Coordinates of C-alpha atoms in Angstrom, one line a residue:
Chain A
X1 CA 33.7 30.8 28.0
X2 CA 32.9 30.8 31.7
X3 CA 34.5 27.5 32.5
X4 CA 35.5 24.2 31.0
X5 CA 32.5 22.2 29.7
X6 CA 30.4 25.0 28.7
X7 CA 29.8 26.1 25.1
X8 CA 29.6 22.5 23.8
X9 CA 25.8 22.6 23.3
X10 CA 25.6 24.6 20.1
X11 CA 26.3 21.8 17.7
X12 CA 25.3 18.2 17.4
X13 CA 28.7 17.6 15.7
X14 CA 30.7 18.4 18.8
X15 CA 31.1 16.2 21.9
X16 CA 31.5 17.8 25.3
X17 CA 34.7 16.9 27.2
X18 CA 32.8 14.3 29.2
X19 CA 31.5 12.7 26.0
X20 CA 28.0 14.0 25.7
X21 CA 26.2 15.5 22.7
X22 CA 24.0 18.2 24.3
X23 CA 21.9 19.0 21.3
X24 CA 20.6 15.5 21.3
X25 CA 19.8 15.6 24.9
X26 CA 17.9 18.9 24.4
X27 CA 15.9 17.2 21.7
X28 CA 14.9 14.6 24.3
X29 CA 13.7 17.5 26.5
X30 CA 11.3 18.6 23.7
X31 CA 9.8 15.2 23.9
X32 CA 9.3 15.4 27.7
X33 CA 7.1 18.4 27.3
X34 CA 4.7 16.4 25.1
X35 CA 1.4 14.9 26.1
X36 CA 1.9 11.4 27.4
X37 CA 2.0 8.5 24.9
X38 CA 1.6 4.9 26.0
X39 CA 1.8 1.7 24.1
X40 CA 0.9 -1.9 24.9
X41 CA 1.6 -5.2 23.2
X42 CA -1.5 -7.3 23.5
X43 CA -2.5 -10.9 22.6
X44 CA -4.0 -9.9 19.2
X45 CA -2.2 -6.7 18.4
X46 CA -0.8 -3.5 19.7
X47 CA -2.6 -0.5 21.2
X48 CA -1.1 3.0 21.2
X49 CA -2.7 5.8 23.1
X50 CA -1.9 9.4 23.4
X51 CA -3.2 12.4 25.4
X52 CA -3.7 15.6 23.5
X53 CA -4.2 18.9 25.2
X54 CA -7.3 20.8 24.0
X55 CA -5.7 24.2 23.5
X56 CA -8.8 26.0 22.6
X57 CA -12.6 25.7 23.0
X58 CA -12.9 26.4 19.3
X59 CA -10.7 23.4 18.3
X60 CA -12.4 20.8 16.1
X61 CA -12.5 17.5 17.8
X62 CA -10.0 15.0 16.6
X63 CA -7.9 17.5 14.8
X64 CA -4.1 17.5 14.7
X65 CA -3.6 13.7 14.6
X66 CA -0.8 12.3 16.6
X67 CA -1.3 8.7 15.6
X68 CA -0.7 7.6 12.1
X69 CA -0.9 4.6 9.8
X70 CA 2.4 3.6 8.3
X71 CA 1.2 0.5 6.4
X72 CA -1.7 -2.0 6.8
X73 CA 0.2 -3.7 9.6
X74 CA 2.0 -0.8 11.2
X75 CA 1.0 2.2 13.2
X76 CA 2.9 5.0 14.8
X77 CA 2.3 7.7 17.4
X78 CA 4.3 10.8 17.7
X79 CA 5.5 12.0 21.1
X80 CA 6.9 15.6 20.9
X81 CA 6.8 18.0 18.0
X82 CA 4.0 16.8 15.9
X83 CA 5.3 18.4 12.7
X84 CA 8.7 16.7 13.2
X85 CA 6.8 13.5 13.6
X86 CA 5.1 13.8 10.3
X87 CA 8.5 13.8 8.6
X88 CA 9.2 10.5 10.3
X89 CA 5.8 9.1 9.3
X90 CA 6.4 10.0 5.7
X91 CA 9.7 8.3 5.7
X92 CA 8.4 5.2 7.5
X93 CA 5.6 4.9 4.8
X94 CA 8.2 5.2 2.1
X95 CA 10.4 2.5 3.8
X96 CA 7.4 0.2 4.1
X97 CA 6.5 0.7 0.5
X98 CA 10.1 0.2 -0.7
X99 CA 10.4 -3.0 1.3
X100 CA 7.1 -4.4 -0.2
X101 CA 8.3 -3.4 -3.7
X102 CA 11.6 -5.1 -3.3
X103 CA 10.9 -8.2 -1.2
X104 CA 7.2 -8.7 -2.1
X105 CA 6.0 -9.0 1.5
X106 CA 5.2 -6.6 4.3
X107 CA 8.1 -5.0 6.1
X108 CA 8.9 -6.9 9.4
X109 CA 8.6 -4.9 12.6
X110 CA 12.3 -5.0 13.5
X111 CA 13.4 -3.9 10.0
X112 CA 11.0 -1.0 10.0
X113 CA 12.1 0.0 13.5
X114 CA 15.7 -0.2 12.5
X115 CA 15.2 1.8 9.4
X116 CA 13.3 4.6 11.2
X117 CA 16.0 4.6 13.9
X118 CA 18.7 4.9 11.3
X119 CA 16.8 7.8 9.7
X120 CA 16.4 9.6 13.0
X121 CA 20.0 9.0 14.0
X122 CA 21.3 10.6 10.8
X123 CA 19.8 13.9 12.0
X124 CA 22.1 13.8 15.0
X125 CA 25.2 13.7 12.9
X126 CA 25.2 16.6 10.5
X127 CA 25.8 20.3 11.3
X128 CA 23.2 21.5 8.8
X129 CA 20.2 19.8 10.4
X130 CA 18.8 19.5 13.8
X131 CA 17.7 16.3 15.6
X132 CA 14.1 15.4 15.7
X133 CA 12.2 16.9 18.5
X134 CA 10.1 13.8 18.9
X135 CA 10.1 10.1 19.8
X136 CA 7.8 7.6 18.1
X137 CA 6.0 4.6 19.4
X138 CA 5.7 2.0 16.6
X139 CA 3.2 -0.8 16.7
X140 CA 3.4 -3.7 14.2
X141 CA 1.4 -6.8 13.8
X142 CA 2.8 -9.3 11.3
X143 CA 3.7 -13.0 11.0
X144 CA 6.0 -12.7 14.0
X145 CA 3.1 -11.5 16.2
X146 CA 2.4 -8.1 17.7
X147 CA 5.5 -6.0 18.5
X148 CA 6.0 -2.6 20.1
X149 CA 9.0 -0.4 19.5
X150 CA 10.1 3.0 20.8
X151 CA 12.5 5.1 18.7
X152 CA 14.1 8.1 20.6
X153 CA 15.4 11.3 19.1
X154 CA 19.0 10.0 19.5
X155 CA 18.2 7.1 17.1
X156 CA 18.0 4.5 19.9
X157 CA 15.4 1.9 19.3
X158 CA 14.1 -0.6 21.8
X159 CA 11.4 -3.2 21.7
X160 CA 9.0 -3.3 24.7
X161 CA 6.1 -5.2 26.1
X162 CA 4.7 -1.8 27.2
X163 CA 6.2 1.6 27.4
X164 CA 5.4 5.3 27.9
X165 CA 7.0 8.5 26.8
X166 CA 6.3 12.2 27.3
X167 CA 5.2 14.4 30.2
X168 CA 4.3 11.8 32.7
X169 CA 6.4 8.9 31.4
X170 CA 7.8 7.9 34.8
X171 CA 4.3 7.7 36.4
X172 CA 2.9 6.0 33.4
X173 CA 5.7 3.4 33.3
X174 CA 5.1 2.6 37.0
X175 CA 1.4 2.1 36.2
X176 CA 2.2 -0.2 33.2
X177 CA 4.5 -2.3 35.4
X178 CA 1.5 -2.9 37.7
X179 CA -0.4 -4.6 34.9
X180 CA -0.1 -8.3 34.5
X181 CA 1.2 -8.2 31.0
X182 CA 2.7 -11.6 30.3
X183 CA 2.2 -15.2 31.3
X184 CA 5.1 -17.3 32.5
X185 CA 5.7 -18.2 28.8
X186 CA 6.2 -14.6 27.9
X187 CA 3.0 -14.5 25.9
X188 CA 0.7 -11.5 26.3
X189 CA -2.4 -11.8 28.5
X190 CA -4.3 -8.6 27.7
X191 CA -6.4 -8.3 24.5
X192 CA -6.6 -5.1 22.5
X193 CA -10.1 -4.3 23.7
X194 CA -9.0 -4.6 27.3
X195 CA -5.8 -2.7 26.4
X196 CA -7.8 0.3 25.2
X197 CA -9.5 0.5 28.7
X198 CA -6.3 0.0 30.6
X199 CA -4.4 2.6 28.7
X200 CA -7.3 5.1 29.2
X201 CA -7.1 4.5 32.9
X202 CA -3.4 5.0 33.0
X203 CA -3.6 8.2 31.0
X204 CA -6.3 9.6 33.2
X205 CA -4.4 8.6 36.4
X206 CA -1.1 10.3 35.4
X207 CA -2.9 13.3 34.1
X208 CA -1.9 16.5 35.9
X209 CA -5.1 18.5 36.6
X210 CA -3.3 21.6 37.6
X211 CA -1.4 21.9 34.2
X212 CA -3.8 20.8 31.5
X213 CA -7.4 21.4 32.1
X214 CA -9.0 19.7 29.1
X215 CA -7.6 16.8 27.3
X216 CA -8.7 14.5 24.5
X217 CA -7.5 10.9 24.0
X218 CA -6.5 9.4 20.7
X219 CA -5.9 5.7 20.3
X220 CA -4.9 3.5 17.4
X221 CA -4.7 -0.3 17.2
X222 CA -3.0 -2.7 14.8
X223 CA -4.2 -6.3 14.7
X224 CA -3.2 -9.4 12.8
X225 CA -5.4 -11.8 11.0
X226 CA -8.1 -11.8 8.4
X227 CA -10.0 -8.6 9.5
X228 CA -6.8 -7.2 10.9
X229 CA -5.0 -4.0 10.0
X230 CA -4.3 -0.6 11.4
X231 CA -7.3 1.2 12.7
X232 CA -8.0 4.3 14.6
X233 CA -10.1 3.4 17.6
X234 CA -13.5 4.9 17.0
X235 CA -14.0 8.2 18.9
X236 CA -17.1 6.8 20.6
X237 CA -15.1 3.8 22.0
X238 CA -12.3 6.1 23.1
X239 CA -14.7 8.5 24.8
X240 CA -16.5 5.7 26.6
X241 CA -13.1 4.3 27.8
X242 CA -12.1 7.8 28.9
X243 CA -15.3 8.3 30.8
X244 CA -15.2 4.9 32.4
X245 CA -11.6 5.5 33.4
X246 CA -12.5 8.8 35.0
X247 CA -15.4 7.2 36.9
X248 CA -13.3 4.3 38.0
X249 CA -10.6 6.6 39.4
X250 CA -13.1 8.8 41.1
X251 CA -14.6 5.8 42.8
X252 CA -11.2 4.7 43.8
X253 CA -10.5 8.1 45.4
X254 CA -13.7 8.0 47.3
X255 CA -12.7 4.7 48.9
X256 CA -9.4 6.1 50.1
Chain B
X1 CA 50.8 1.1 -17.8
X2 CA 51.3 0.4 -21.5
X3 CA 48.1 -1.5 -21.5
X4 CA 46.2 1.5 -20.1
X5 CA 47.7 3.8 -22.8
X6 CA 46.8 1.4 -25.5
X7 CA 43.3 1.2 -24.2
X8 CA 42.9 4.9 -24.3
X9 CA 44.0 5.1 -27.9
X10 CA 41.7 2.3 -28.9
X11 CA 38.8 4.1 -27.1
X12 CA 39.5 7.3 -29.0
X13 CA 39.5 5.5 -32.3
X14 CA 36.3 3.8 -31.4
X15 CA 34.7 7.1 -30.5
X16 CA 35.5 8.4 -33.9
X17 CA 33.5 5.7 -35.4
X18 CA 30.2 6.8 -33.8
X19 CA 28.1 9.6 -35.2
X20 CA 28.5 12.7 -33.0
X21 CA 24.7 12.8 -32.4
X22 CA 25.1 9.6 -30.4
X23 CA 27.7 11.1 -28.1
X24 CA 25.6 14.2 -27.5
X25 CA 22.8 11.9 -26.5
X26 CA 25.0 10.1 -24.0
X27 CA 26.4 13.3 -22.5
X28 CA 23.0 15.0 -22.2
X29 CA 21.5 11.9 -20.6
X30 CA 18.7 13.3 -18.5
X31 CA 19.4 10.9 -15.5
X32 CA 22.8 12.4 -15.0
X33 CA 21.2 15.9 -14.6
X34 CA 18.8 14.4 -12.1
X35 CA 21.6 12.7 -10.2
X36 CA 23.2 16.1 -9.6
X37 CA 20.0 17.6 -8.3
X38 CA 19.2 14.9 -5.8
X39 CA 20.4 16.0 -2.4
X40 CA 21.4 13.2 -0.2
X41 CA 22.6 12.9 3.4
X42 CA 24.3 9.7 4.5
X43 CA 22.4 8.0 1.8
X44 CA 19.0 9.4 2.6
X45 CA 17.3 11.6 0.0
X46 CA 16.3 14.9 1.6
X47 CA 13.5 15.4 -0.9
X48 CA 10.7 12.9 -1.3
X49 CA 9.4 11.4 -4.5
X50 CA 11.1 10.9 -7.8
X51 CA 11.8 13.8 -10.2
X52 CA 10.3 14.0 -13.7
X53 CA 13.8 13.6 -15.2
X54 CA 14.6 10.6 -13.2
X55 CA 11.2 9.0 -14.1
X56 CA 11.3 9.7 -17.8
X57 CA 15.0 8.9 -18.3
X58 CA 14.5 5.2 -18.7
X59 CA 11.9 5.8 -21.3
X60 CA 14.0 8.1 -23.5
X61 CA 17.1 6.0 -23.7
X62 CA 18.7 2.8 -22.2
X63 CA 21.8 2.9 -20.0
X64 CA 24.1 2.2 -23.0
X65 CA 22.6 5.2 -24.8
X66 CA 21.1 3.0 -27.5
X67 CA 17.4 3.5 -28.3
X68 CA 15.5 1.1 -26.1
X69 CA 13.0 -1.3 -27.6
X70 CA 9.5 -1.6 -26.3
X71 CA 7.1 -4.5 -25.9
X72 CA 5.8 -5.3 -29.3
X73 CA 3.8 -8.4 -28.5
X74 CA 2.5 -10.0 -25.3
X75 CA 4.3 -13.1 -24.1
X76 CA 2.3 -15.0 -21.4
X77 CA -1.3 -14.2 -22.1
X78 CA -4.7 -14.6 -20.7
X79 CA -7.8 -14.8 -22.9
X80 CA -11.4 -13.8 -22.1
X81 CA -12.8 -11.9 -19.2
X82 CA -16.6 -11.9 -19.2
X83 CA -18.5 -9.4 -17.0
X84 CA -22.1 -8.3 -16.5
X85 CA -23.6 -5.4 -14.5
X86 CA -26.7 -6.6 -12.7
X87 CA -29.3 -4.7 -10.5
X88 CA -27.8 -5.7 -7.2
X89 CA -24.1 -6.0 -8.2
X90 CA -21.6 -7.0 -10.8
X91 CA -20.4 -10.5 -12.0
X92 CA -17.0 -10.9 -13.5
X93 CA -15.5 -14.2 -14.7
X94 CA -12.3 -15.4 -16.2
X95 CA -10.6 -18.8 -16.9
X96 CA -7.5 -19.6 -14.9
X97 CA -5.1 -20.2 -17.8
X98 CA -2.1 -18.2 -18.9
X99 CA -0.8 -19.3 -22.3
X100 CA 2.7 -19.1 -23.6
X101 CA 1.9 -18.7 -27.3
X102 CA -0.3 -21.6 -28.0
X103 CA 1.0 -23.7 -25.1
X104 CA -1.3 -23.9 -22.0
X105 CA 1.7 -22.8 -19.8
X106 CA 0.1 -21.9 -16.4
X107 CA -3.2 -23.6 -15.7
X108 CA -4.0 -22.4 -12.2
X109 CA -3.4 -18.7 -12.1
X110 CA -6.0 -16.1 -11.2
X111 CA -6.7 -13.3 -13.7
X112 CA -9.0 -11.5 -11.2
X113 CA -7.6 -9.3 -8.5
X114 CA -9.4 -7.9 -5.4
X115 CA -8.4 -4.3 -5.5
X116 CA -10.6 -3.0 -2.6
X117 CA -13.5 -4.4 -0.5
X118 CA -15.8 -3.1 -3.2
X119 CA -13.8 -3.6 -6.4
X120 CA -12.4 -6.4 -8.5
X121 CA -10.0 -5.9 -11.4
X122 CA -9.7 -8.6 -14.1
X123 CA -7.7 -8.7 -17.3
X124 CA -6.9 -10.4 -20.5
X125 CA -3.6 -9.9 -22.4
X126 CA -0.1 -10.1 -21.0
X127 CA -0.1 -11.6 -17.5
X128 CA 3.1 -9.9 -16.2
X129 CA 1.8 -6.5 -17.4
X130 CA -1.4 -7.3 -15.4
X131 CA 0.7 -8.2 -12.3
X132 CA 2.5 -4.9 -12.7
X133 CA -0.8 -3.1 -13.0
X134 CA -2.3 -4.7 -9.9
X135 CA 0.9 -3.8 -8.0
X136 CA 0.4 -0.2 -9.0
X137 CA -3.3 -0.2 -8.0
X138 CA -2.4 -1.9 -4.7
X139 CA 0.1 0.8 -4.0
X140 CA -2.5 3.5 -4.6
X141 CA -5.0 1.7 -2.3
X142 CA -2.4 1.2 0.4
X143 CA -1.4 4.9 0.3
X144 CA -5.1 5.8 0.5
X145 CA -5.4 3.4 3.5
X146 CA -2.6 5.3 5.3
X147 CA -4.5 8.6 5.0
X148 CA -7.1 7.0 7.2
X149 CA -9.7 9.7 6.4
X150 CA -12.7 7.4 6.0
X151 CA -12.5 7.4 2.2
X152 CA -11.3 4.7 0.0
X153 CA -10.6 4.5 -3.7
X154 CA -13.9 3.9 -5.5
X155 CA -14.3 1.6 -8.5
X156 CA -14.8 4.7 -10.7
X157 CA -11.6 6.2 -9.3
X158 CA -9.7 2.9 -10.0
X159 CA -11.2 2.8 -13.5
X160 CA -9.9 6.3 -14.1
X161 CA -6.5 5.6 -12.6
X162 CA -6.0 2.5 -14.8
X163 CA -7.2 4.6 -17.8
X164 CA -4.5 7.2 -17.1
X165 CA -1.8 4.6 -16.6
X166 CA -2.7 2.8 -19.9
X167 CA -3.0 6.0 -21.9
X168 CA 0.3 7.3 -20.5
X169 CA 2.1 4.2 -21.4
X170 CA 0.7 4.0 -24.9
X171 CA 1.9 7.6 -25.4
X172 CA 5.4 6.4 -24.5
X173 CA 4.9 3.7 -27.2
X174 CA 5.3 1.1 -24.5
X175 CA 1.8 -0.1 -23.5
X176 CA 0.8 -2.5 -20.8
X177 CA -0.6 -5.2 -23.0
X178 CA -4.0 -5.7 -21.3
X179 CA -7.7 -5.3 -21.6
X180 CA -8.6 -4.4 -18.1
X181 CA -12.1 -4.9 -16.7
X182 CA -13.1 -3.0 -13.5
X183 CA -16.1 -4.2 -11.6
X184 CA -17.3 -2.7 -8.3
X185 CA -20.0 -1.0 -6.2
X186 CA -19.8 2.7 -6.2
X187 CA -21.1 4.5 -3.1
X188 CA -23.7 7.2 -4.0
X189 CA -23.5 10.8 -2.9
X190 CA -25.7 12.0 0.1
X191 CA -26.3 8.5 1.4
X192 CA -27.7 7.2 -1.9
X193 CA -27.5 3.4 -2.3
X194 CA -24.3 1.9 -3.7
X195 CA -24.6 1.4 -7.5
X196 CA -22.9 -1.3 -9.5
X197 CA -20.2 -0.1 -11.9
X198 CA -18.6 -2.0 -14.7
X199 CA -15.9 -0.5 -16.9
X200 CA -13.2 -1.4 -19.4
X201 CA -9.8 0.1 -20.2
X202 CA -7.8 -1.2 -23.2
X203 CA -4.1 -1.1 -24.0
X204 CA -4.3 2.2 -25.8
X205 CA -6.2 3.9 -23.0
X206 CA -9.7 3.7 -24.4
X207 CA -12.1 3.6 -21.4
X208 CA -15.8 3.3 -21.0
X209 CA -18.5 1.9 -18.8
X210 CA -21.0 -0.6 -20.0
X211 CA -23.6 -3.1 -18.7
X212 CA -21.8 -6.0 -20.4
X213 CA -18.1 -6.3 -21.1
X214 CA -16.1 -9.1 -22.7
X215 CA -12.4 -9.2 -23.7
X216 CA -10.3 -11.4 -25.9
X217 CA -12.0 -14.2 -27.8
X218 CA -15.1 -13.4 -25.7
X219 CA -15.4 -10.1 -27.4
X220 CA -16.4 -12.0 -30.5
X221 CA -18.2 -15.0 -29.1
X222 CA -19.3 -13.8 -25.7
X223 CA -20.5 -10.3 -26.2
X224 CA -23.5 -11.2 -28.4
X225 CA -24.5 -13.8 -25.9
X226 CA -24.1 -11.3 -23.0
X227 CA -26.2 -8.7 -24.8
X228 CA -28.9 -11.4 -25.5
X229 CA -29.0 -12.4 -21.9
X230 CA -28.9 -8.9 -20.4
X231 CA -32.1 -7.5 -18.8
X232 CA -32.2 -4.3 -16.7
X233 CA -33.5 -6.3 -13.8
X234 CA -31.1 -9.3 -14.1
X235 CA -29.8 -10.3 -10.7
X236 CA -26.3 -11.4 -9.7
X237 CA -27.4 -15.0 -9.2
X238 CA -28.7 -15.1 -12.7
X239 CA -25.8 -13.2 -14.1
X240 CA -23.4 -15.7 -12.6
X241 CA -25.2 -18.5 -14.5
X242 CA -24.9 -16.5 -17.8
X243 CA -21.2 -15.9 -17.3
X244 CA -20.6 -19.5 -16.6
X245 CA -22.6 -20.5 -19.7
X246 CA -20.5 -18.1 -21.8
X247 CA -17.3 -19.4 -20.4
X248 CA -18.5 -22.9 -21.5
X249 CA -19.2 -21.7 -25.0
X250 CA -15.7 -20.1 -25.1
X251 CA -14.1 -23.3 -23.9
X252 CA -15.7 -25.2 -26.8
X253 CA -14.5 -22.6 -29.4
X254 CA -11.5 -20.8 -28.1
X255 CA -8.2 -22.6 -28.3
X256 CA -6.5 -20.4 -25.7
X257 CA -8.8 -21.2 -22.8
X258 CA -9.3 -24.0 -20.3
X259 CA -12.2 -25.6 -18.4
X260 CA -11.3 -24.1 -15.1
X261 CA -12.9 -20.7 -14.3
X262 CA -13.3 -18.3 -11.5
X263 CA -16.3 -16.1 -11.2
X264 CA -16.2 -13.2 -8.7
X265 CA -19.1 -11.0 -7.7
X266 CA -19.3 -7.6 -6.1
X267 CA -22.5 -6.7 -4.2
X268 CA -23.4 -4.3 -1.4
X269 CA -22.0 -6.9 1.0
X270 CA -18.6 -6.6 -0.6
X271 CA -16.4 -8.8 -2.9
X272 CA -16.8 -12.5 -3.2
X273 CA -13.8 -13.7 -5.2
X274 CA -15.3 -17.2 -5.8
X275 CA -13.4 -20.4 -5.8
X276 CA -12.1 -21.7 -9.2
X277 CA -14.1 -24.6 -10.5
X278 CA -14.2 -27.0 -13.4
X279 CA -16.7 -26.5 -16.1
X280 CA -18.9 -29.5 -17.0
X281 CA -18.6 -30.2 -20.7
X282 CA -20.3 -32.4 -23.1
X283 CA -18.4 -33.6 -26.1
X284 CA -20.7 -36.2 -27.6
X285 CA -22.5 -33.7 -29.9
X286 CA -22.5 -34.9 -33.4
X287 CA -20.7 -31.9 -34.8
X288 CA -17.9 -32.4 -32.2
X289 CA -17.6 -36.1 -33.0
X290 CA -17.8 -35.9 -36.8
X291 CA -16.2 -32.5 -37.1
X292 CA -17.7 -29.6 -38.9
X293 CA -18.2 -29.8 -42.7
X294 CA -18.9 -27.4 -45.4
X295 CA -22.7 -26.9 -45.7
X296 CA -23.3 -27.6 -42.0
X297 CA -26.0 -25.4 -40.5
X298 CA -24.8 -23.0 -37.8
X299 CA -26.2 -24.2 -34.4
X300 CA -26.5 -20.6 -33.1

């Protein structure tokens, strides 16, 4: 060992002398290489949006989904390793189903977020597994209204009004803060339809032209009420929002 | 200490009383094998789903090792379900009664269940078995919803699913005690128009599709009337009236029904579950007042 403090990053079961678990921090790095994910709590539901790099011209549009449906009232987007995310999605679905079986009602958002976080956290404790290389944004619309949660690879879970993760998370969070999200009573001001447009604008704005040439947006909403449910935003709507966002920002640049 | 020793001796003596085959049965309990195979980590199972051994264990023997006893008769029951396939959709009706033996125990329950936007499932027979069955169907439709691939479970798929469940259960000698009617609109291939579908599954797993279906007492009194009223070009609006009329006939003659019915329809516009309503009845007919006597002519 070259000096004190090195060599503590090989196992998630060993703390470094200054109290850090490096393996878990490295997992968070895996997430930061991912295409940006943004989520927004709206008046009538939650919108989750994600930017996907088009890695080949031969790629079929809409392939390799990063947003998933967990239950009729819950959606999830994966930020980081997509295949790791699928394990979380599978587990989240099982939790939602188990809760419904046992309590006879849909799983509340905070319970689902807690259970996912618990599951993710367990993978930071055992030597024979590695932590998840992904964070997930969880959108839930139930009797308690729309809720947005972020679960990190460490097993931390926070509830947000709006949040971003991935490559351009800092820039995206700054943009989200500029939006007028809540009234003085803490209630949301933006509807899901507007949210789709706003998130498209943010994703276009924080997009780094020099790194990724071509990108595709994927969005999913979950709404409450009679015709509610988890629905992938139709490709046509996303493409329109994407094009409108690009046009808006170009016009903005011209003015400057 | 002494108590413990005594207990052990008594236990040994007790063991000697049992036939050895019982003990083998306890020790080779399939669920104990399954428990060893399940890998867990801080309480989380690392493999998903339930193993075959785990699933079948509760069928083969109870926790105490004794043979378990299956349902041998239904408890809280529903009577007739009346359904007709029409040109533009399907009509399915049932009364809202669940009887406990001959007692009219629950008078405002629904025996029709909306399975998907294009399918209604109705049942006669044991009500709790029906609730279990709808829970299972809902679980399948929910899983399908999560896949989000633009396809949903079709009425024919649900019919087939229910048939598999019923047949599987009867082979375990533990049937779900129901006659299940599945009504829905089936999307055609290659953009063909959606077609009405009507099917039945019974408690032994017999399944078929038919233009008219009736269960319970309705199988005897309702089916001939359904067949008489059926035309290839009958519409849902007409079919609704036929079903209502038959429910009325059944109310006059079946002692396990009630004058509150619910009639649901499935058309290309989707499912209309229909509000429960009270049947209008007329009791001043001579035969009802005087009572039937030997030598009376049949009225129908």
